[in-house]
Amino acid sequence: MTSYFIRRVLLIVPTFIGVSLLVFTLTRLVPGGPIERMLNEAAMAGNEMGASAMVGGYDGVGGSTLSAEQLEELKAYYGFDKPVLISYLEWLGKVLVLDLGTSTRYGEPVWDTIRDRFPISIFYGVTTLILTYGVCIPLGIAKAIRHKSSFDNITSVIVFFGYAIPSYVVGIAVLTLFASEWELFPLGGFVSDDFEDLGFWDQVRDVFNHAVLPLLAYLAGSFAVTTLMMKNALMDNLAADYVRTAVAKGMAFKRAVFRHALRNSLIPIATSFGSNISLILTGSFLIEKIFNIDGFGLLGFESLVERDYPIVMGILVISSLLFLIGNILSDICVALVDPRVRFGSDGAAG
Amino acid sequence: MADLPILSVVGLSAAFATEQGIVSVVDGVSFDLSAGATLGLVGESGCGKSVTALSIMGLLPKPAGRVTGGRILFKGEDLLALSAEQYQRIRGNRIAMIFQEPTTALNPVHRIGRQLIETLDMHRPELSKREKTAAAVELLDRVGIPAPDQRLRDYPHQLSGGMRQRVLIAIALACRPDVLIADEPTTALDVTIQAQILELMRELQREYGMGILFITHDLGVVAELCDEVVVMYAGRVVERAGVAALFANPRHPYSEGLLASIPRLESVPKTRLVTIPGMVPALSDMPDGCRFRNRCSRASNRCQVEPPLVAAGAGRVVACHHATGVDE
Ligand SMILES: Nc1ncnc2c1ncn2[C@@H]1O[C@H](COP(=O)(O)OP(=O)(O)OP(=O)(O)O)[C@@H](O)[C@H]1O
Ligand SMILES: [Mg+2]
């Protein structure tokens, strides 16, 4: 088993190189890169000033706004003067010493920009994850035990209703209702402006107040899949022979559900756990936009639009590593729950 | 002792709620099981053997399945009148059951030891942890599992099918029950393992003295193991007799057909096996009167009236208007 996990960890390296090389190359091919932008902006600026040289509009590279020399300097600055592979290797070399480069938009180190967003994204990600599992698992169990009861039917309707409405619609709806109409919660942001001056408990309350509405938007659609997965898995196991064996031993059915069927039903949940972990940091840029939260989703989206490739690549590094580690965590979870799963050479293959 | 049955099923009926409405699957089944005796319950697939067994255990799948009539007397006490808690105290303790599929009957994520000791946890709470473990080792040893103290820490997938069935027998016998219900316990095993398990059950019965209700399709197994046989057809008992008497002289045409369909050494090789013509009708369109009459060579107009179970010699009953050897 250990050797299996060591192999999995080692496999991160080629996978990571593949993913990052692909995206890196794409950033070279997609039009509208940082150089073009600069030229564009310079040209626009020139136009607005009404400079006579620009009659007939922007005339492409080599226009009078930037000299060929300046252009070369720019390209060298961004590493666009070398072949893709060479500059990729340079980039990779820097990543290995934890240098993610400098944002073309903010002019700040990428790592600093990303680090500022970490607490916010982790807060929302972890809270969403905990609430999702905290609700879905018990709800799935209750629905399985009361299959086809009115409780089961009504919760199904609610859960699918939430699933069917796009989260940004939920976001706008709750924002309009509870923040604008009734002013129960703040309109947006992660904390209030006077956060620093508050006492500890007021700070906690402040974060909580700001979090309620965005969390509603995040969670509304997230219950359906896991709840139904839990319910179906448990239903399958309730009908399993070993549950009947347990009841035939004299165990009460309820107790057999929790002592026998439950752990088996957690196996599919454990399988999906890893990919959910990587969702922690991705967030939804729409929800972040609506609630004015400076999280990863918004940062990633804006950097893409602005062609701020160092940030795009920086986010890619973090999210792909998280995804790969998440998958290994899934495997570990499954191996913990299911003794039949024995990876690698020690023990029969499960 | 032999005169007072340990388990007595009287006029048991059970039904399932299905999409086609309520379907009666067991209809007025009666038999007695004496302490230390083995009663075989035979009949074609779907005739209600498992439903009868599950009714006795109080394990019919709820809410679809339900006992609709009759009594199940265990030591004279009607199990159907018990509360859920009272039933739990009997289940696995005084009446235990082993199932057909040893592969799926054990929980794959719990160790053998835990699953075995669990029975003792429920019915022998006065034992200490160490005593329960010792009892578990002894039980595994008793059912013929080598190195039992190590097997306690194994998971089910680490054992073969035969070994798993032995574990299930150990679980069932943990509290030395008065009645053991075995629902086709060897059907999923290969022939040599099957013989070993049957031998084990016979030994354990001699030692523990429990009554066994043995459900099977296999008349060969019945001949080897049972003292008395109940033949069921489409939810009803058609004949009940001692094993020797039944094999020597089946009175119901269905029993006769069942016996004739066993391949025999003395029959001519590579000829067609004798089978009972036709199929069991669906429970929803059973003929009235005798349910076997559309497949029966002796059927007559009289068979449109349901034949009662009547005495047909010493300790045997048969439900047929044209039973052989019964006075007209
Ligand atoms: N859960 C259920 N819902 C509806 N009908 C059922 C259910 N379980 C069993 N039945 C019906 O009850 C009848 C008797 O089934 P049972 O399992 O007792 O047969 P059996 O004699 O044990 O057959 P086998 O030899 O195949 O095990 C069958 O016709 C079956 O269709
Ligand atoms: Mg059966």
XYZ file of C-alpha atoms and ligand atoms in Angstrom:
710
model
C 0.000 0.000 0.000
C 2.758 2.440 0.942
C 4.547 1.737 -2.309
C 1.324 2.432 -4.168
C 1.028 5.844 -2.597
C 4.690 6.649 -3.199
C 4.128 5.826 -6.856
C 1.028 8.002 -6.914
C 2.954 10.897 -5.401
C 5.759 10.481 -7.936
C 3.201 10.467 -10.730
C 2.241 13.993 -9.749
C 5.453 15.232 -11.398
C 4.805 14.167 -15.011
C 1.096 14.974 -14.740
C 1.868 18.421 -13.441
C 4.433 19.043 -16.185
C 1.958 17.936 -18.831
C -0.833 20.168 -17.586
C 1.320 23.235 -17.076
C 3.144 22.858 -20.390
C -0.164 22.647 -22.201
C -1.540 25.785 -20.596
C 1.767 27.576 -20.975
C 1.806 26.880 -24.700
C -1.807 28.000 -24.979
C -0.946 31.345 -23.449
C 1.491 31.821 -26.308
C -1.026 30.952 -28.995
C -4.056 32.825 -27.780
C -4.270 36.333 -29.273
C -4.405 39.351 -27.031
C -1.311 38.643 -24.956
C 0.390 41.231 -22.801
C 2.545 42.698 -25.591
C -0.370 43.223 -27.904
C -2.246 44.784 -25.042
C 0.545 47.197 -24.314
C 0.770 48.172 -27.944
C -2.950 48.593 -28.054
C -3.020 50.736 -25.000
C -0.150 52.837 -26.221
C -1.870 53.290 -29.544
C -5.122 54.252 -27.883
C -3.332 56.736 -25.697
C -1.697 58.198 -28.775
C -5.056 58.484 -30.516
C -6.694 60.197 -27.657
C -3.998 62.777 -27.503
C -4.811 63.515 -31.085
C -1.258 62.957 -32.265
C -1.027 63.589 -35.979
C 1.113 60.519 -36.635
C -1.835 58.258 -36.001
C -4.062 59.389 -38.785
C -5.761 56.329 -40.236
C -5.777 54.609 -36.892
C -3.642 51.966 -35.328
C -1.503 50.332 -37.930
C -0.235 47.248 -36.174
C 3.122 46.185 -34.892
C 5.922 48.542 -35.684
C 3.617 51.516 -35.393
C 5.106 54.725 -34.301
C 4.019 54.351 -30.675
C 6.761 51.927 -29.748
C 10.063 51.572 -31.437
C 11.256 48.145 -32.539
C 13.831 48.368 -29.807
C 11.245 48.957 -27.113
C 9.218 46.070 -28.453
C 12.172 43.731 -28.208
C 12.744 44.873 -24.666
C 9.138 44.141 -23.806
C 9.300 40.705 -25.385
C 12.467 39.926 -23.502
C 10.854 41.144 -20.313
C 7.992 38.695 -20.750
C 10.212 35.980 -22.147
C 8.349 35.996 -25.466
C 11.586 36.284 -27.388
C 12.550 32.653 -26.799
C 10.978 29.423 -28.049
C 8.071 28.154 -25.941
C 9.947 25.207 -24.536
C 12.900 27.274 -23.368
C 10.784 29.879 -21.635
C 8.614 27.125 -20.171
C 11.695 25.547 -18.662
C 12.746 28.901 -17.292
C 9.296 29.363 -15.796
C 9.382 25.848 -14.331
C 12.808 26.480 -12.866
C 11.465 29.515 -11.081
C 8.381 27.659 -9.862
C 10.656 25.063 -8.285
C 12.201 27.769 -6.109
C 8.681 29.029 -5.387
C 8.980 32.065 -7.611
C 5.777 32.416 -9.589
C 6.850 35.581 -11.380
C 5.327 39.025 -11.414
C 1.785 39.957 -12.313
C 1.677 41.924 -15.543
C -1.393 43.729 -14.357
C -0.501 44.647 -10.791
C 3.253 44.572 -11.148
C 3.343 42.685 -7.845
C 4.762 39.218 -7.250
C 2.146 36.639 -8.206
C 2.607 34.814 -4.933
C 1.706 37.924 -2.931
C -1.431 38.491 -4.975
C -2.502 34.888 -4.594
C -1.627 34.773 -0.929
C -3.929 37.704 -0.225
C -6.842 35.694 -1.569
C -6.015 32.502 0.270
C -7.782 33.140 3.586
C -10.971 34.216 1.847
C -11.111 31.290 -0.540
C -10.125 28.768 2.083
C -12.759 30.127 4.446
C -15.508 29.771 1.858
C -14.180 26.524 0.459
C -13.799 24.764 3.784
C -17.110 26.057 5.118
C -18.909 24.945 1.972
C -17.247 21.535 2.113
C -18.053 21.007 5.783
C -21.640 22.211 5.410
C -22.171 20.144 2.278
C -21.010 16.899 3.886
C -22.515 17.882 7.232
C -25.928 18.213 5.611
C -25.776 15.672 2.783
C -24.671 12.642 4.774
C -27.309 12.849 7.539
C -29.950 13.952 5.044
C -29.117 11.074 2.710
C -29.332 8.637 5.627
C -32.677 10.018 6.781
C -34.048 9.882 3.237
C -32.902 6.306 2.733
C -34.493 5.122 5.977
C -37.729 6.951 5.189
C -37.684 6.100 1.488
C -40.850 7.236 -0.314
C -42.227 8.972 2.785
C -43.427 12.554 2.488
C -40.211 13.655 4.229
C -38.216 11.962 1.474
C -40.314 13.464 -1.306
C -40.366 16.992 0.058
C -36.615 17.111 0.683
C -36.025 15.758 -2.819
C -38.071 18.581 -4.277
C -36.160 21.169 -2.236
C -32.762 19.719 -3.048
C -33.444 19.521 -6.771
C -34.990 22.958 -6.781
C -31.728 24.317 -5.403
C -29.811 22.256 -7.915
C -31.840 23.543 -10.841
C -31.395 27.240 -10.125
C -28.014 28.654 -11.159
C -26.086 29.753 -8.093
C -25.680 33.326 -9.312
C -29.459 33.630 -9.534
C -29.716 32.432 -5.948
C -26.994 34.942 -5.096
C -28.776 37.871 -6.696
C -32.105 36.797 -5.214
C -30.867 36.526 -1.626
C -28.836 39.693 -1.999
C -31.848 41.636 -3.217
C -34.120 40.209 -0.557
C -32.022 39.981 2.571
C -29.454 42.707 2.030
C -31.203 45.340 -0.012
C -34.875 44.922 0.784
C -34.684 43.946 4.455
C -31.089 44.920 5.225
C -30.531 41.888 7.428
C -27.060 41.232 6.054
C -24.331 43.395 4.523
C -24.372 43.937 0.783
C -21.048 42.325 0.124
C -17.372 42.107 0.932
C -15.576 39.639 3.147
C -15.488 41.815 6.280
C -16.603 45.319 7.240
C -14.338 48.299 6.790
C -13.926 48.735 10.534
C -13.040 45.044 10.989
C -9.630 45.817 12.540
C -11.189 47.830 15.344
C -13.657 45.125 16.423
C -13.252 42.791 19.382
C -12.696 39.099 18.672
C -16.299 37.995 18.970
C -17.499 40.951 16.959
C -14.990 40.002 14.286
C -16.351 36.468 14.241
C -19.868 37.790 13.991
C -18.806 40.163 11.254
C -17.284 37.395 9.126
C -20.351 35.261 9.759
C -22.731 38.056 8.775
C -20.898 38.600 5.547
C -20.730 34.903 4.838
C -24.392 33.925 5.211
C -25.656 35.094 1.832
C -22.702 33.971 -0.317
C -22.766 30.595 1.438
C -26.457 30.275 0.638
C -25.612 30.864 -3.002
C -22.719 28.413 -2.891
C -24.664 25.711 -1.089
C -28.050 25.904 -2.793
C -26.987 23.700 -5.660
C -24.415 21.585 -3.885
C -26.695 19.314 -1.873
C -28.396 17.350 -4.614
C -25.533 15.214 -5.884
C -23.986 14.146 -2.589
C -27.328 13.676 -0.816
C -28.647 11.462 -3.573
C -25.361 9.570 -3.741
C -25.541 8.939 -0.015
C -29.198 7.937 -0.162
C -28.774 5.525 -3.046
C -25.649 3.956 -1.611
C -27.359 3.407 1.717
C -30.505 2.025 0.079
C -28.393 -0.501 -1.796
C -26.687 -1.542 1.389
C -29.893 -1.709 3.417
C -31.057 -4.414 1.048
C -27.718 -6.214 1.279
C -27.516 -9.709 2.676
C -25.126 -8.762 5.460
C -27.675 -6.332 6.911
C -30.174 -9.201 6.975
C -27.522 -11.329 8.684
C -27.065 -8.617 11.309
C -30.801 -8.419 11.946
C -30.980 -12.211 12.054
C -28.400 -12.063 14.861
C -30.973 -10.133 16.870
C -29.786 -6.625 16.118
C -32.389 -3.884 15.815
C -32.730 -2.710 12.225
C -31.805 0.899 13.080
C -28.649 -0.278 14.773
C -27.773 -2.492 11.816
C -28.122 0.555 9.585
C -25.555 2.503 11.547
C -23.202 -0.296 12.485
C -23.204 -2.163 9.181
C -24.752 -0.412 6.209
C -23.404 3.073 6.851
C -19.702 2.418 6.477
C -20.214 0.536 3.235
C -22.303 3.393 1.922
C -19.551 5.887 2.630
C -17.283 4.244 0.054
C -18.687 6.135 -2.969
C -18.719 9.340 -0.911
C -15.059 8.833 -0.068
C -14.291 8.347 -3.740
C -15.646 11.757 -4.631
C -14.047 13.496 -1.675
C -10.753 14.288 -3.387
C -12.199 16.123 -6.350
C -14.335 18.166 -3.963
C -11.214 19.230 -2.075
C -9.817 20.924 -5.140
C -13.082 22.818 -5.485
C -12.223 24.529 -2.208
C -9.948 27.001 -3.898
C -11.648 27.459 -7.186
C -14.769 29.230 -5.958
C -17.256 30.762 -8.324
C -16.285 34.029 -9.912
C -19.939 34.928 -10.445
C -20.767 34.592 -6.774
C -17.570 36.394 -5.840
C -18.484 39.154 -8.252
C -22.033 39.483 -6.938
C -20.920 39.649 -3.326
C -17.756 41.571 -4.045
C -15.542 38.926 -2.476
C -11.890 38.953 -3.503
C -11.425 35.234 -3.854
C -9.701 32.906 -6.266
C -12.573 32.664 -8.690
C -12.637 36.343 -9.397
C -8.848 36.601 -9.534
C -8.586 33.750 -12.013
C -11.329 35.096 -14.212
C -9.986 38.627 -14.287
C -6.436 37.510 -14.988
C -7.684 35.490 -17.920
C -9.604 38.424 -19.332
C -6.655 40.724 -18.764
C -4.203 38.147 -20.101
C -2.283 38.339 -16.853
C -0.566 35.039 -17.617
C 1.782 34.852 -14.628
C -1.258 34.878 -12.362
C -3.127 32.428 -14.566
C -0.163 30.070 -14.407
C 0.207 30.650 -10.671
C -3.389 29.679 -10.035
C -2.957 26.697 -12.314
C 0.041 25.515 -10.285
C -1.914 25.654 -7.074
C -5.190 24.224 -8.327
C -3.611 21.370 -10.302
C -1.415 20.362 -7.376
C -4.450 20.475 -5.123
C -6.410 18.350 -7.549
C -3.659 15.746 -7.812
C -3.195 15.631 -4.045
C -6.980 15.495 -3.638
C -7.134 12.395 -5.780
C -4.533 10.683 -3.653
C -6.481 11.709 -0.566
C -9.563 10.082 -2.118
C -7.646 6.857 -2.513
C -6.480 7.030 1.074
C -10.053 7.628 2.256
C -11.336 4.683 0.247
C -8.573 2.454 1.555
C -9.425 3.503 5.106
C -13.115 2.696 4.694
C -12.847 -0.449 2.598
C -10.483 -3.219 3.712
C -10.860 -4.948 0.345
C -8.950 -2.126 -1.279
C -5.288 -2.977 -1.091
C -3.189 -1.187 -3.625
C -0.001 -2.584 -5.009
C 1.919 -5.718 -4.196
C 1.189 -6.294 -0.520
C -2.056 -8.260 -0.357
C -4.467 -9.428 -3.019
C -5.632 -6.788 -5.435
C -9.066 -5.569 -4.408
C -39.257 -34.668 24.447
C -39.941 -35.728 20.882
C -43.681 -35.396 21.388
C -43.542 -31.678 22.149
C -42.297 -29.845 19.054
C -39.818 -27.033 19.662
C -41.195 -25.118 16.708
C -44.677 -25.462 15.402
C -45.955 -23.626 12.359
C -49.736 -23.616 12.130
C -51.625 -22.438 9.045
C -48.992 -19.825 8.176
C -49.900 -17.457 5.349
C -47.789 -14.627 4.008
C -48.365 -12.088 1.267
C -46.494 -9.391 -0.620
C -47.833 -6.064 -1.736
C -46.811 -5.787 -5.391
C -47.791 -3.589 -8.297
C -50.450 -6.157 -9.210
C -51.906 -5.877 -5.716
C -51.558 -8.163 -2.731
C -50.131 -11.522 -3.765
C -50.380 -14.423 -1.358
C -47.138 -16.407 -1.580
C -47.483 -18.755 1.374
C -50.896 -20.234 2.039
C -51.728 -22.200 5.158
C -48.404 -23.938 5.726
C -48.195 -26.169 8.802
C -45.419 -28.351 10.171
C -43.742 -29.275 13.436
C -40.052 -29.416 14.193
C -38.890 -31.492 17.150
C -35.787 -30.753 19.178
C -32.779 -32.524 17.723
C -34.611 -33.406 14.506
C -34.076 -32.180 10.974
C -37.005 -31.180 8.848
C -36.472 -30.734 5.124
C -38.466 -28.115 3.243
C -38.398 -28.830 -0.492
C -40.078 -27.535 -3.612
C -39.394 -25.745 -6.858
C -37.887 -22.294 -6.972
C -40.428 -19.659 -5.968
C -42.728 -21.971 -4.031
C -42.309 -19.958 -0.848
C -39.624 -21.799 1.103
C -37.577 -18.709 1.881
C -40.673 -16.686 2.654
C -41.716 -19.364 5.157
C -38.273 -19.228 6.777
C -38.177 -15.443 6.866
C -41.664 -15.388 8.386
C -40.451 -17.558 11.228
C -37.471 -15.240 11.745
C -39.712 -12.173 11.541
C -37.522 -10.956 8.707
C -39.946 -10.532 5.815
C -38.909 -7.453 3.877
C -40.937 -4.590 5.253
C -43.271 -3.036 4.374
C -44.024 -5.141 1.263
C -44.083 -8.568 2.937
C -46.446 -9.513 5.749
C -47.623 -12.575 7.604
C -51.347 -12.639 6.956
C -52.436 -15.550 9.069
C -51.561 -18.511 11.223
C -49.345 -18.978 14.239
C -45.674 -19.685 14.762
C -45.271 -21.400 18.109
C -41.813 -21.539 19.604
C -41.872 -23.630 22.776
C -45.606 -23.046 22.773
C -45.307 -19.249 22.594
C -46.685 -17.457 19.533
C -43.854 -15.474 17.971
C -46.277 -13.362 15.971
C -47.614 -11.882 19.185
C -44.185 -10.699 20.353
C -43.083 -7.090 20.455
C -40.117 -6.039 18.311
C -37.792 -6.133 21.340
C -38.993 -9.540 22.466
C -38.470 -10.879 18.944
C -34.921 -9.496 18.905
C -34.134 -11.398 22.074
C -35.114 -14.648 20.356
C -33.574 -13.962 16.957
C -29.971 -15.097 16.756
C -30.284 -16.406 20.296
C -32.949 -19.140 20.427
C -33.703 -19.271 16.687
C -30.854 -18.627 14.287
C -30.596 -18.671 10.525
C -27.950 -19.205 7.878
C -28.400 -18.038 4.333
C -27.645 -19.214 0.850
C -24.927 -16.762 -0.181
C -21.897 -16.856 2.097
C -20.176 -14.317 -0.161
C -22.591 -11.498 0.582
C -23.943 -12.507 3.975
C -20.907 -11.154 5.822
C -20.181 -7.461 6.059
C -17.140 -6.837 3.846
C -15.757 -3.991 5.959
C -15.829 -5.663 9.387
C -13.474 -8.298 10.691
C -14.736 -11.853 11.169
C -14.168 -11.623 14.915
C -16.259 -8.517 15.289
C -19.145 -10.025 13.331
C -19.021 -13.166 15.396
C -18.697 -11.463 18.760
C -21.526 -9.101 17.878
C -24.027 -11.913 18.434
C -22.613 -12.459 21.904
C -22.676 -8.704 22.556
C -26.396 -8.765 22.015
C -27.414 -11.929 23.784
C -24.636 -12.537 26.325
C -23.908 -9.069 27.686
C -22.817 -10.605 30.983
C -19.669 -12.053 29.396
C -16.468 -10.035 29.585
C -14.657 -9.006 26.459
C -12.019 -11.660 26.978
C -14.629 -14.362 27.522
C -16.386 -13.381 24.317
C -13.154 -13.520 22.341
C -12.352 -16.910 23.841
C -15.841 -18.112 22.944
C -15.390 -16.826 19.392
C -12.087 -18.670 18.975
C -13.690 -21.832 20.289
C -16.637 -21.490 17.905
C -14.414 -20.981 14.872
C -12.389 -23.968 15.953
C -15.578 -25.965 16.393
C -16.787 -25.247 12.851
C -13.445 -26.430 11.506
C -11.602 -23.203 10.759
C -7.843 -23.639 11.113
C -5.838 -21.135 13.207
C -9.043 -19.580 14.560
C -7.349 -16.935 16.701
C -5.717 -15.466 13.614
C -8.864 -15.738 11.485
C -10.672 -13.486 13.952
C -8.704 -10.571 12.556
C -9.391 -11.477 8.908
C -11.858 -9.728 6.681
C -14.441 -11.848 4.822
C -12.743 -11.395 1.452
C -9.683 -13.168 2.817
C -11.664 -16.406 3.269
C -12.998 -18.888 0.720
C -16.721 -19.441 0.236
C -16.711 -22.631 2.290
C -14.825 -20.926 5.109
C -17.259 -18.033 5.058
C -20.198 -20.411 5.350
C -18.448 -21.982 8.341
C -18.113 -18.523 9.873
C -21.830 -17.945 9.298
C -22.611 -21.250 10.944
C -20.418 -20.218 13.878
C -22.315 -16.922 14.104
C -25.647 -18.750 14.032
C -24.562 -21.231 16.693
C -22.886 -18.671 18.958
C -25.736 -18.731 21.452
C -26.514 -22.442 21.071
C -29.967 -21.879 19.562
C -32.848 -24.310 19.909
C -33.745 -23.956 16.249
C -31.471 -23.445 13.275
C -33.014 -22.454 9.965
C -30.720 -23.188 7.046
C -31.909 -21.720 3.743
C -30.028 -23.575 1.025
C -26.740 -23.191 2.904
C -24.736 -25.228 0.423
C -26.239 -24.224 -2.914
C -23.485 -21.708 -3.628
C -20.673 -24.117 -2.734
C -18.991 -26.775 -4.801
C -19.792 -30.402 -4.170
C -16.879 -31.402 -1.927
C -17.272 -28.318 0.245
C -21.007 -28.977 0.301
C -20.431 -32.446 1.699
C -18.102 -31.070 4.373
C -20.603 -28.434 5.446
C -23.423 -30.985 5.655
C -21.241 -33.275 7.716
C -20.394 -30.356 9.989
C -24.064 -29.520 10.467
C -24.841 -33.102 11.329
C -22.049 -33.214 13.913
C -23.065 -29.908 15.432
C -26.642 -31.037 15.678
C -25.576 -34.161 17.523
C -23.533 -32.024 19.883
C -25.891 -29.063 20.417
C -29.181 -30.875 19.977
C -30.920 -28.133 18.025
C -33.772 -28.703 15.623
C -32.890 -27.851 12.040
C -35.248 -26.586 9.382
C -33.322 -27.368 6.230
C -34.455 -25.699 3.029
C -33.195 -27.111 -0.229
C -33.968 -28.025 -3.818
C -31.727 -31.005 -3.515
C -33.539 -34.210 -2.628
C -30.175 -35.967 -2.349
C -29.298 -33.688 0.544
C -32.701 -34.341 2.083
C -32.141 -38.074 1.950
C -28.799 -37.673 3.666
C -29.699 -35.187 6.359
C -33.390 -35.048 7.161
C -35.746 -37.043 9.337
C -38.918 -35.635 7.877
C -39.797 -33.729 4.697
C -42.348 -31.075 3.857
C -43.006 -30.776 0.128
C -44.309 -27.379 -0.936
C -45.922 -26.419 -4.197
C -46.923 -22.840 -5.052
C -47.132 -21.687 -1.455
C -48.932 -24.736 -0.072
C -47.839 -27.922 1.628
C -48.746 -30.833 -0.637
C -47.174 -33.646 1.321
C -45.444 -34.189 4.638
C -43.812 -37.482 5.520
C -40.843 -39.244 7.040
C -37.873 -39.311 4.682
C -37.787 -43.067 4.218
C -41.529 -43.257 3.660
C -41.546 -40.422 1.163
C -38.656 -41.760 -0.864
C -40.071 -45.254 -0.869
C -43.583 -44.255 -1.689
C -44.412 -40.667 -2.626
C -48.162 -40.140 -2.479
C -48.636 -36.755 -4.060
C -48.098 -36.669 -7.816
C -45.856 -33.634 -7.370
C -43.619 -35.437 -4.846
C -43.544 -38.345 -7.230
C -42.453 -36.040 -10.040
C -39.761 -34.471 -7.894
C -38.350 -37.845 -6.948
C -38.522 -39.096 -10.521
C -36.533 -36.125 -11.697
C -33.479 -37.086 -9.625
C -30.979 -38.701 -11.997
C -30.130 -42.179 -10.754
C -27.134 -44.375 -11.218
C -29.225 -47.260 -12.462
C -31.035 -45.224 -15.130
C -29.837 -45.489 -18.706
C -27.056 -42.939 -19.324
C -27.604 -40.050 -21.766
C -31.355 -40.369 -21.885
C -33.613 -37.420 -21.187
C -34.053 -36.648 -17.527
C -37.579 -37.054 -16.292
C -39.095 -33.642 -15.617
C -42.450 -32.406 -14.437
C -44.203 -31.002 -17.513
C -45.183 -27.342 -17.592
C -44.293 -24.440 -15.335
C -45.454 -23.236 -11.962
C -48.221 -20.744 -12.830
C -47.712 -17.152 -11.738
C -49.148 -16.541 -8.285
C -51.539 -14.021 -9.772
C -53.241 -16.604 -12.025
C -53.202 -19.738 -9.895
C -55.892 -22.260 -10.838
C -58.502 -22.593 -8.133
C -58.745 -25.880 -6.354
C -55.558 -27.906 -6.550
C -52.746 -25.653 -7.718
C -50.880 -28.504 -9.346
C -53.755 -29.710 -11.498
C -52.676 -28.074 -14.779
C -49.429 -30.054 -14.659
C -50.803 -33.228 -13.168
C -51.377 -36.463 -15.076
C -54.010 -37.601 -12.583
C -56.056 -34.401 -12.651
C -59.825 -34.748 -12.865
C -62.893 -32.611 -12.274
C -62.628 -33.209 -8.565
C -59.367 -31.266 -8.541
C -61.253 -27.995 -9.048
C -62.033 -28.277 -5.345
C -59.042 -27.641 -3.136
C -57.897 -30.965 -1.681
C -57.508 -30.881 2.104
C -54.397 -32.172 3.822
C -55.450 -35.580 5.056
C -53.692 -38.248 7.059
C -52.151 -40.812 4.756
C -50.559 -43.390 6.984
C -48.349 -43.140 10.031
C -47.106 -39.583 10.545
C -47.763 -38.452 7.038
C -50.270 -36.183 5.333
C -51.011 -35.459 1.704
C -53.209 -32.965 -0.120
C -54.467 -34.741 -3.229
C -57.773 -36.199 -4.343
C -55.906 -38.907 -6.232
C -53.087 -39.654 -3.810
C -51.704 -43.120 -4.138
C -52.278 -45.464 -1.237
C -54.989 -43.402 0.394
C -58.394 -44.916 0.862
C -60.962 -43.380 -1.401
N -39.730 -8.968 -1.837
C -40.658 -9.606 -2.548
N -41.627 -8.912 -3.185
C -42.577 -9.532 -3.910
N -42.637 -10.864 -4.066
C -41.701 -11.612 -3.467
C -40.652 -11.027 -2.692
N -39.868 -12.023 -2.211
C -40.399 -13.168 -2.693
N -41.485 -12.925 -3.438
C -42.317 -13.933 -4.101
O -42.620 -14.924 -3.197
C -42.599 -16.190 -3.823
C -41.828 -17.152 -3.000
O -40.481 -16.745 -2.942
P -39.387 -17.532 -2.105
O -38.175 -16.701 -2.106
O -39.938 -17.943 -0.800
O -39.138 -18.819 -3.001
P -38.192 -20.043 -2.683
O -39.063 -21.220 -2.559
O -37.311 -19.726 -1.544
O -37.381 -20.136 -4.026
P -35.832 -20.448 -4.221
O -35.736 -21.910 -4.225
O -35.562 -19.864 -5.568
O -35.092 -19.790 -3.127
C -41.995 -15.989 -5.196
O -43.007 -16.176 -6.146
C -41.537 -14.588 -5.224
O -41.841 -13.999 -6.449
Mg -35.231 -19.248 -1.384
